[in-house]
mmCIF file of C-alpha atoms in Angstrom:
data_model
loop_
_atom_site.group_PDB
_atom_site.id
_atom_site.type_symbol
_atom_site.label_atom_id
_atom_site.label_comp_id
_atom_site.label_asym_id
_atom_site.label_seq_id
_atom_site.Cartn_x
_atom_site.Cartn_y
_atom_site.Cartn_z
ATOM 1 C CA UNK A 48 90.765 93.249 93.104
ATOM 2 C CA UNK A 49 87.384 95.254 94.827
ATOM 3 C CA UNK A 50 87.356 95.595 98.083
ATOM 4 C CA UNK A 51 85.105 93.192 99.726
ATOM 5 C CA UNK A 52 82.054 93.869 101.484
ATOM 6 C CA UNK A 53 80.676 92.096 104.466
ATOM 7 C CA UNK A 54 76.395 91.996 104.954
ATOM 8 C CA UNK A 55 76.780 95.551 106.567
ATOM 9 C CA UNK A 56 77.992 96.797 103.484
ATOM 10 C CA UNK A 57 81.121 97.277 104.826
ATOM 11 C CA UNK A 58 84.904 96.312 104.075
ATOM 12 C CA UNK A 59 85.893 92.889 105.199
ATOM 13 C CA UNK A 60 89.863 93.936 104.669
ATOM 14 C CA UNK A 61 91.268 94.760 107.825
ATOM 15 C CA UNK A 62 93.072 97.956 107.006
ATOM 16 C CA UNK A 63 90.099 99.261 104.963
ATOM 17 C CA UNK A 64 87.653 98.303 107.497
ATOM 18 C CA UNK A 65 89.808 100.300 110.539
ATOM 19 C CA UNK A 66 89.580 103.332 107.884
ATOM 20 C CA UNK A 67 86.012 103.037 107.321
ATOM 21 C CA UNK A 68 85.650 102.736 111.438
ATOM 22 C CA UNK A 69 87.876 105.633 111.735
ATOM 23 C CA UNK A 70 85.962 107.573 109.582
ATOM 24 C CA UNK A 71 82.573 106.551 110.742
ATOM 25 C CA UNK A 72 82.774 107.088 114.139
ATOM 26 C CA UNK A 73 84.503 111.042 113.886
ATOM 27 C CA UNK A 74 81.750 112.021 111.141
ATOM 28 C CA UNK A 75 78.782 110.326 113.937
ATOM 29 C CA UNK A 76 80.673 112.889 116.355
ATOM 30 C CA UNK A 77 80.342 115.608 113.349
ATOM 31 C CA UNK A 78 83.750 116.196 114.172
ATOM 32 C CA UNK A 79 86.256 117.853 112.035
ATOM 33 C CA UNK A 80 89.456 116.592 111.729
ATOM 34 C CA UNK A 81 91.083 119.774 112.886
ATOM 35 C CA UNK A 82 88.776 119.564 116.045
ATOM 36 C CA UNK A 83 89.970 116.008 116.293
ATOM 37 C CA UNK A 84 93.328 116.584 116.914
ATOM 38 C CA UNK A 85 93.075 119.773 119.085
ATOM 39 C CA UNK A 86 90.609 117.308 121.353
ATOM 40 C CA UNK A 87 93.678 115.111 121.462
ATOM 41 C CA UNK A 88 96.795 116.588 121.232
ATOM 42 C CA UNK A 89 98.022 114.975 117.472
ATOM 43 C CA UNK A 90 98.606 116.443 114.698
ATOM 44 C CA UNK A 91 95.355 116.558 112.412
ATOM 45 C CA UNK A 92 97.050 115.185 109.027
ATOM 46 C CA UNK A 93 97.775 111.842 111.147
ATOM 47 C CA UNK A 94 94.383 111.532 111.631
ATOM 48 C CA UNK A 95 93.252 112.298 108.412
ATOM 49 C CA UNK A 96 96.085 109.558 106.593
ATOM 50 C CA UNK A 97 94.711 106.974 109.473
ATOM 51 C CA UNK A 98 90.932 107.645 107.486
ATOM 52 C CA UNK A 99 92.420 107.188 103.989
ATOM 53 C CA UNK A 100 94.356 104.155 105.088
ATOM 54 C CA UNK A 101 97.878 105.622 104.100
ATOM 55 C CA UNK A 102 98.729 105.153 108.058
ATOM 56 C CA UNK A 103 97.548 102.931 110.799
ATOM 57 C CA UNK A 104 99.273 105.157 113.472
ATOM 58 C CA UNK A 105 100.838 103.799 116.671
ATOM 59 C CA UNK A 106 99.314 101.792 119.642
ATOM 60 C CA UNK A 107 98.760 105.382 122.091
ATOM 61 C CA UNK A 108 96.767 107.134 119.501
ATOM 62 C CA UNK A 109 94.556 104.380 118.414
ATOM 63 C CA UNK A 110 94.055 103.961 122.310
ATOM 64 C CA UNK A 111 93.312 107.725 122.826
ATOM 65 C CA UNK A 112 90.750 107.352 120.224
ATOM 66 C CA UNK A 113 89.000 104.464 121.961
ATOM 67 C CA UNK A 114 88.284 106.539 124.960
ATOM 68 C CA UNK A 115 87.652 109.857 123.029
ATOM 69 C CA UNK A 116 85.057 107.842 121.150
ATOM 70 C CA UNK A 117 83.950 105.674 123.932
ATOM 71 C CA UNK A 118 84.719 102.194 122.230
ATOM 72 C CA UNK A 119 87.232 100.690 124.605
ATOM 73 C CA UNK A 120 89.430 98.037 122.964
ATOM 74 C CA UNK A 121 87.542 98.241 119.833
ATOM 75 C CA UNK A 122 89.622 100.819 117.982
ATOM 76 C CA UNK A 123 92.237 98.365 119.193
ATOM 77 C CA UNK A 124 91.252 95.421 118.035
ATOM 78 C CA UNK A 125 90.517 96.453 114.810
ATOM 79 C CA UNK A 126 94.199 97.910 114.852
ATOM 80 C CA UNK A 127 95.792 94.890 115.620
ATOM 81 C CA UNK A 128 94.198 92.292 112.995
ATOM 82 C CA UNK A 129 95.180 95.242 110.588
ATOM 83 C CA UNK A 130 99.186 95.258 111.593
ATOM 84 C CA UNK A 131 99.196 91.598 111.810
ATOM 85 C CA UNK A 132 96.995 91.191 108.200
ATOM 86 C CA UNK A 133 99.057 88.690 105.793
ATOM 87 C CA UNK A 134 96.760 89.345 102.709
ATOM 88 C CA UNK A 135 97.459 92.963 102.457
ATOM 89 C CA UNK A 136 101.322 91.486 100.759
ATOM 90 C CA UNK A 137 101.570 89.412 97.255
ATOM 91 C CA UNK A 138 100.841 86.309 97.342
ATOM 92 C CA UNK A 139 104.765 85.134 96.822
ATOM 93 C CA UNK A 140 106.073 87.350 100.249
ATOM 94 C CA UNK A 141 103.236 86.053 102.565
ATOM 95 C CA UNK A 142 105.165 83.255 103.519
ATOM 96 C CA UNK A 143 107.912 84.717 104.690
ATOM 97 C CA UNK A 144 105.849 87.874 106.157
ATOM 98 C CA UNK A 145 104.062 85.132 108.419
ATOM 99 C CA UNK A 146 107.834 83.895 109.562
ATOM 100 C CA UNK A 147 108.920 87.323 110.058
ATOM 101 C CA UNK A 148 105.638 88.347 112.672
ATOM 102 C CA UNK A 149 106.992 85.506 114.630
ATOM 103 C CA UNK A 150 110.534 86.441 114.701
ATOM 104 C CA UNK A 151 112.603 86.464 118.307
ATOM 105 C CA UNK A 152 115.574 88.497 115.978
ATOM 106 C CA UNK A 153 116.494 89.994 112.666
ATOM 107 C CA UNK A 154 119.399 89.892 110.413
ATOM 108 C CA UNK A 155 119.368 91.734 107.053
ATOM 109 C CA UNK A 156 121.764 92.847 104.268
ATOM 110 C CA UNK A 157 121.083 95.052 101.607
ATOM 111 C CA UNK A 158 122.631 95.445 98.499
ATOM 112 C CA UNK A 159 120.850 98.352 96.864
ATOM 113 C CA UNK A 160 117.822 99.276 98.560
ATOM 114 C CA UNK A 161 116.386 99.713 102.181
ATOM 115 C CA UNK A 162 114.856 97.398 104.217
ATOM 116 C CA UNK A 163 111.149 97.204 104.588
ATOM 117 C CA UNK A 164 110.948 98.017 107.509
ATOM 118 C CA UNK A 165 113.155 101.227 107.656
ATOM 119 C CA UNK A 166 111.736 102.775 104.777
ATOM 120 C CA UNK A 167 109.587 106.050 104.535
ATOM 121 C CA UNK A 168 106.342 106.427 102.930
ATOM 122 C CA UNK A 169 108.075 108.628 99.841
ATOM 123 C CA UNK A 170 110.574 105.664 99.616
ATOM 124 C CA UNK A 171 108.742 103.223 99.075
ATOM 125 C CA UNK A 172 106.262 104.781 97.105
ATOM 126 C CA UNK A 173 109.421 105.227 94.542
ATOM 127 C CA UNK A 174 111.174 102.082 94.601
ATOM 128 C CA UNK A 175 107.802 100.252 94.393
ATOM 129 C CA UNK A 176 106.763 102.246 91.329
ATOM 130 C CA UNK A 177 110.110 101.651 89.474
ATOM 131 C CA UNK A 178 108.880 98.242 90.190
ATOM 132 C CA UNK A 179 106.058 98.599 87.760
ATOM 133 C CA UNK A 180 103.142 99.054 90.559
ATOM 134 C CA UNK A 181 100.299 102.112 90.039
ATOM 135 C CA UNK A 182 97.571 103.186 91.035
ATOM 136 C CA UNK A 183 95.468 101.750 93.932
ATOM 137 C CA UNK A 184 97.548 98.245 93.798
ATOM 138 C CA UNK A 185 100.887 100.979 94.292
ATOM 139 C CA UNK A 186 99.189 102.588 97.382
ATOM 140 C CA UNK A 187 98.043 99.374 99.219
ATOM 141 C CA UNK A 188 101.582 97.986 98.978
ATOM 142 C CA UNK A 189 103.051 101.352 100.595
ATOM 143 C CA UNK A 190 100.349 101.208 103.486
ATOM 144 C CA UNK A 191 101.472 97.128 103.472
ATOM 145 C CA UNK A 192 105.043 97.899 103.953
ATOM 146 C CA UNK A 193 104.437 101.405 106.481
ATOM 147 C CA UNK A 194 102.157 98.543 108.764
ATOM 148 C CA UNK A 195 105.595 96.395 108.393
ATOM 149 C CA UNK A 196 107.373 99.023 110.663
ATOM 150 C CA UNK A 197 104.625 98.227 113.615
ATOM 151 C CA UNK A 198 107.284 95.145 113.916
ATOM 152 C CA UNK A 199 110.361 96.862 115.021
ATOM 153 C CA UNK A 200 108.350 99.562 117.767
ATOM 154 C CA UNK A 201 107.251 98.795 121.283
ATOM 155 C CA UNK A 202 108.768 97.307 124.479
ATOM 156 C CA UNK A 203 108.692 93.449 122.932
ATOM 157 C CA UNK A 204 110.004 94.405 119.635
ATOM 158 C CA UNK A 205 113.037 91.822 118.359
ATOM 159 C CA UNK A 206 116.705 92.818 117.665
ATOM 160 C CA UNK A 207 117.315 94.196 113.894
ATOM 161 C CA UNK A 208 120.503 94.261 112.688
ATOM 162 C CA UNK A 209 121.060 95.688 109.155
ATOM 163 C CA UNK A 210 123.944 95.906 106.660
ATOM 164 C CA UNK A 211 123.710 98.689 104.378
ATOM 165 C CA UNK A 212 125.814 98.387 101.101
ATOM 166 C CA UNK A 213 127.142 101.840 100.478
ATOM 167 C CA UNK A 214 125.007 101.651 97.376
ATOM 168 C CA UNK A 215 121.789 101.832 99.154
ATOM 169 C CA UNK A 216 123.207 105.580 100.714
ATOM 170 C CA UNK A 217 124.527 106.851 97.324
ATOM 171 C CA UNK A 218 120.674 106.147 95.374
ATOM 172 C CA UNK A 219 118.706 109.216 96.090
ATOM 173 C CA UNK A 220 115.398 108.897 95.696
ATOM 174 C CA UNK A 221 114.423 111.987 92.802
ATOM 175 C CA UNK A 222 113.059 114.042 95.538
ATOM 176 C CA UNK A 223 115.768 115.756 97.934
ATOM 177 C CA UNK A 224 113.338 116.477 100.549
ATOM 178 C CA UNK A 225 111.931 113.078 100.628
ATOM 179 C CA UNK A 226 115.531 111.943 100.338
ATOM 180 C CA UNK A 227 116.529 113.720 103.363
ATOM 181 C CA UNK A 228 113.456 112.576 105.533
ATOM 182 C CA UNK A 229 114.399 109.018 104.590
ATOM 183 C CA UNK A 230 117.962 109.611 105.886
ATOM 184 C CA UNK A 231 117.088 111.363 108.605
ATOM 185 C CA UNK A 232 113.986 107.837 109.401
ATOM 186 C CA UNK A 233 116.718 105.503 109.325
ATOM 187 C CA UNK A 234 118.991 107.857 111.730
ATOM 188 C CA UNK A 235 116.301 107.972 114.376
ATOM 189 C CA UNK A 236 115.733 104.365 113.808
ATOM 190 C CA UNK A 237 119.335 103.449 114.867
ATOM 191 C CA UNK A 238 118.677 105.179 118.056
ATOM 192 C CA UNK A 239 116.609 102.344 119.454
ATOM 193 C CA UNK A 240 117.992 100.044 121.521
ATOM 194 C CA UNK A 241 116.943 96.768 119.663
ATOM 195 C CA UNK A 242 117.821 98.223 115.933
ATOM 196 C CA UNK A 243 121.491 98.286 114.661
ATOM 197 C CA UNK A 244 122.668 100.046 111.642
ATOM 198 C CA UNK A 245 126.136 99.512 109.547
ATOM 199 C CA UNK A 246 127.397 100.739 106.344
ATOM 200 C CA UNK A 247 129.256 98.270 103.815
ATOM 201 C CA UNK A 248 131.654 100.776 101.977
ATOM 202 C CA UNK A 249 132.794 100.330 98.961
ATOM 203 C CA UNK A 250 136.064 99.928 99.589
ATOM 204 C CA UNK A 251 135.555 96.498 101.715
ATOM 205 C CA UNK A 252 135.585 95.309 98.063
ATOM 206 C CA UNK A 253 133.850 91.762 96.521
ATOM 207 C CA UNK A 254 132.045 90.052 99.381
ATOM 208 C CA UNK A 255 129.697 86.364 99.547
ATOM 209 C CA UNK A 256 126.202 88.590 99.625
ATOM 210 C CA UNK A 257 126.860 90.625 96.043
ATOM 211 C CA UNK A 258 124.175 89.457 94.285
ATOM 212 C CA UNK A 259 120.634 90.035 96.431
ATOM 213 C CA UNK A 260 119.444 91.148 99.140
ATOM 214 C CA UNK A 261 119.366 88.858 102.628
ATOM 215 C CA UNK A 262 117.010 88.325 105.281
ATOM 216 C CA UNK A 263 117.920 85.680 108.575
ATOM 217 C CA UNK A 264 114.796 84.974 111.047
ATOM 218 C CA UNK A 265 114.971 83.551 114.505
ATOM 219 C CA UNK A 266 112.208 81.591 114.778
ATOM 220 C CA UNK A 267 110.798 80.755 118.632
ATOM 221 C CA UNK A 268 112.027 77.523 117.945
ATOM 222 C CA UNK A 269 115.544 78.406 117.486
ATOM 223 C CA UNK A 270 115.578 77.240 114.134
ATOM 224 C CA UNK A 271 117.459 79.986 111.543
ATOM 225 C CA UNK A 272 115.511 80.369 108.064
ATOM 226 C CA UNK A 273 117.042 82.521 105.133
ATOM 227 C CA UNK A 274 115.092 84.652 102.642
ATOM 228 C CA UNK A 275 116.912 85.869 99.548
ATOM 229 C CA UNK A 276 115.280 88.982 97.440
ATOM 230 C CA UNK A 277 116.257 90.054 94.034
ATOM 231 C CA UNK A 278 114.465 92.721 91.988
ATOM 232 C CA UNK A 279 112.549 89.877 90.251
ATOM 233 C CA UNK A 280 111.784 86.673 93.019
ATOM 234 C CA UNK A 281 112.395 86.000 96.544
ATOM 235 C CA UNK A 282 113.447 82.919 97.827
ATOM 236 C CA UNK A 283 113.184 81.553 101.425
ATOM 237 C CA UNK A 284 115.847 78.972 102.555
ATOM 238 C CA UNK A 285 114.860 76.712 105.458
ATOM 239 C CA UNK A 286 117.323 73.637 104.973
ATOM 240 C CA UNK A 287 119.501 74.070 107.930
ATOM 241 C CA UNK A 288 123.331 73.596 106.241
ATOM 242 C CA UNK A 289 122.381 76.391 103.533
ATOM 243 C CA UNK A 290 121.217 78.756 106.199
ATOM 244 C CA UNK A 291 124.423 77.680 107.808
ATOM 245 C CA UNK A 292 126.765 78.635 104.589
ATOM 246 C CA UNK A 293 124.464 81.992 104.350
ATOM 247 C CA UNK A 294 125.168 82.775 107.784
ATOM 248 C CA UNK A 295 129.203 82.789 107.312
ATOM 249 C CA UNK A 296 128.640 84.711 104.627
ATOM 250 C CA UNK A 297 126.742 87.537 106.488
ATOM 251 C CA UNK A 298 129.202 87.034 109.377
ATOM 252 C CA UNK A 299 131.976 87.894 107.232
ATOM 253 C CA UNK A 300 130.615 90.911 105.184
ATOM 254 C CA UNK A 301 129.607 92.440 109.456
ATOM 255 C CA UNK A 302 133.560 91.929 109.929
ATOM 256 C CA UNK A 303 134.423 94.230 106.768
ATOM 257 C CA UNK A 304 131.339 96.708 107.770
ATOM 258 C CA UNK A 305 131.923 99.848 109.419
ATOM 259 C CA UNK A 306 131.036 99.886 113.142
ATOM 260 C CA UNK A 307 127.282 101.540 114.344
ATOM 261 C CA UNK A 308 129.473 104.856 115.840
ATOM 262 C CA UNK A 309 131.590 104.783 112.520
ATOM 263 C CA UNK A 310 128.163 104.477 110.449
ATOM 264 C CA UNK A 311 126.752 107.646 112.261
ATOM 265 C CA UNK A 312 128.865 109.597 110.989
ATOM 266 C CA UNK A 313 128.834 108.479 107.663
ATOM 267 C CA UNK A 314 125.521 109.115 107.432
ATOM 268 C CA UNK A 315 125.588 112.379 108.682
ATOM 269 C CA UNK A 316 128.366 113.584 106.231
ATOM 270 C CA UNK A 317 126.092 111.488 103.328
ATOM 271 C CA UNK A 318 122.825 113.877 104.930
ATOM 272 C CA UNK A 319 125.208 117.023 104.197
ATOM 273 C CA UNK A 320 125.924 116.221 101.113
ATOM 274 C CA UNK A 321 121.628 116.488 100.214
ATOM 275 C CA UNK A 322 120.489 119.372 98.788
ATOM 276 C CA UNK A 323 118.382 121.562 101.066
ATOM 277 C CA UNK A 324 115.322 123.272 100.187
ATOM 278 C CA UNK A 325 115.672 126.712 98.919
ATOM 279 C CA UNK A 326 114.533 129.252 101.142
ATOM 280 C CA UNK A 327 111.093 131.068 100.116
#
């Protein structure tokens, strides 16, 4: 689908129009991007994947370059209706990606690939490719799912709890180094205080949650909803006894899981086992 344009000849698409902004306002400056991020103190590259819309960067940066360009809030603004932009997912997920921006906590099993919202750029460019996706529709879905992450950072950001079948740790992706800096994403991610991490080995054995992958909102309400994800459809359960049934289930498979310490270190021993780089 083209992009569409606005009077001012410009993108109405949220992301797209934050690039375009981006872009604009550094190029006004005549500004490279090198001097950019010297000016500021980031890394150029981040600035130049915020202009292509592969990133949308974090909350300080987007506020350092309101003041560096004078624009206060605006940079912001235009940040935020990005993050929080439904249409950027397929038709079929926006449902449930509206449920999960309102979400007080987060439950999640997965069978045999990463979350969302603990996956890498390189990751997901992979898994969403075997998938069938190329090409421009492939690179908007990778900048859809990198804006997902957005949900999990900051001072208000809910409780995530994931269960990681063993599976999910023994599928490389093809390229070790983007392997590696996966691994090493979801290690810092466990760090934070609101996200918890546990393995599923394979010797826990046949469990209730073999078959797809599980999501479980909180909703402000209180109310529980369920969202079940194959390779092929995704499903979201709102009748309150099958959430119920769904929840024993993911209760039971937590007992059988390793504990977060006990997880650390299986995912440092699984991080050994990845090929390093050779030398040059």
């Amino acid at each position: 689908m083209p992009t569409r344009r606005a009077v001012t000849g410009r993108s109405r698409e949220p992301r797209a129009r934050f690039a375009e902004e981006l872009r604009s306002l550094r190029t006004r400056r005549g500004e490279s991007l090198r001097q950019l991020g010297e000016r500021l103190g980031w890394d150029w590259s981040l600035f130049g994947k915020m202009e292509k819309g592969e990133t949308l960067g974090g909350p300080e940066v987007v506020q350092a370059l309101d003041t560096h360009y004078g624009t206060p809030g605006l940079l912001l603004a235009l940040w935020e209706l990005a993050i929080n932009d439904q249409t950027q997912f397929r038709e079929r997920y926006r449902r449930y990606m509206a449920l999960e921006a309102q979400a007080t906590s987060l439950w999640h099993f997965a069978v045999s690939v990463l979350p969302g919202l603990l996956q890498t750029p390189g990751y997901a460019r992979e898994v969403l490719a075997a998938g069938g996706l190329k090409g421009d529709e492939l690179e908007q879905q990778v900048q859809a799912r990198m804006g997902r992450r957005a949900l999990l950072e900051g001072d208000d950001a809910p409780p995530f709890r994931t269960i990681l079948s063993e599976a999910v740790l023994r599928t490389p992706l093809r390229d070790a180094g983007e392997w590696r800096a996966q691994l090493e994403y979801v290690g810092e991610a466990a760090e934070r205080e609101n996200v918890v991490v546990q393995v599923l080995p394979f010797r826990a054995g046949f469990h209730g949650l073999m078959n797809a992958d599980m999501w479980y909102l909180r909703l402000p309400s209180g109310r529980t909803v369920a969202y079940t994800e194959s390779g092929y459809r995704g499903h979201l359960i709102e009748e309150t006894v099958a959430v119920e049934r769904l929840q024993f289930s993911f209760d039971a498979v937590r007992d059988l899981a390793l504990s977060p310490s006990e997880t650390r270190k299986f995912m440092l021993r699984v991080l050994e086992e990845v090929p390093c780089a050779p030398s040059t």
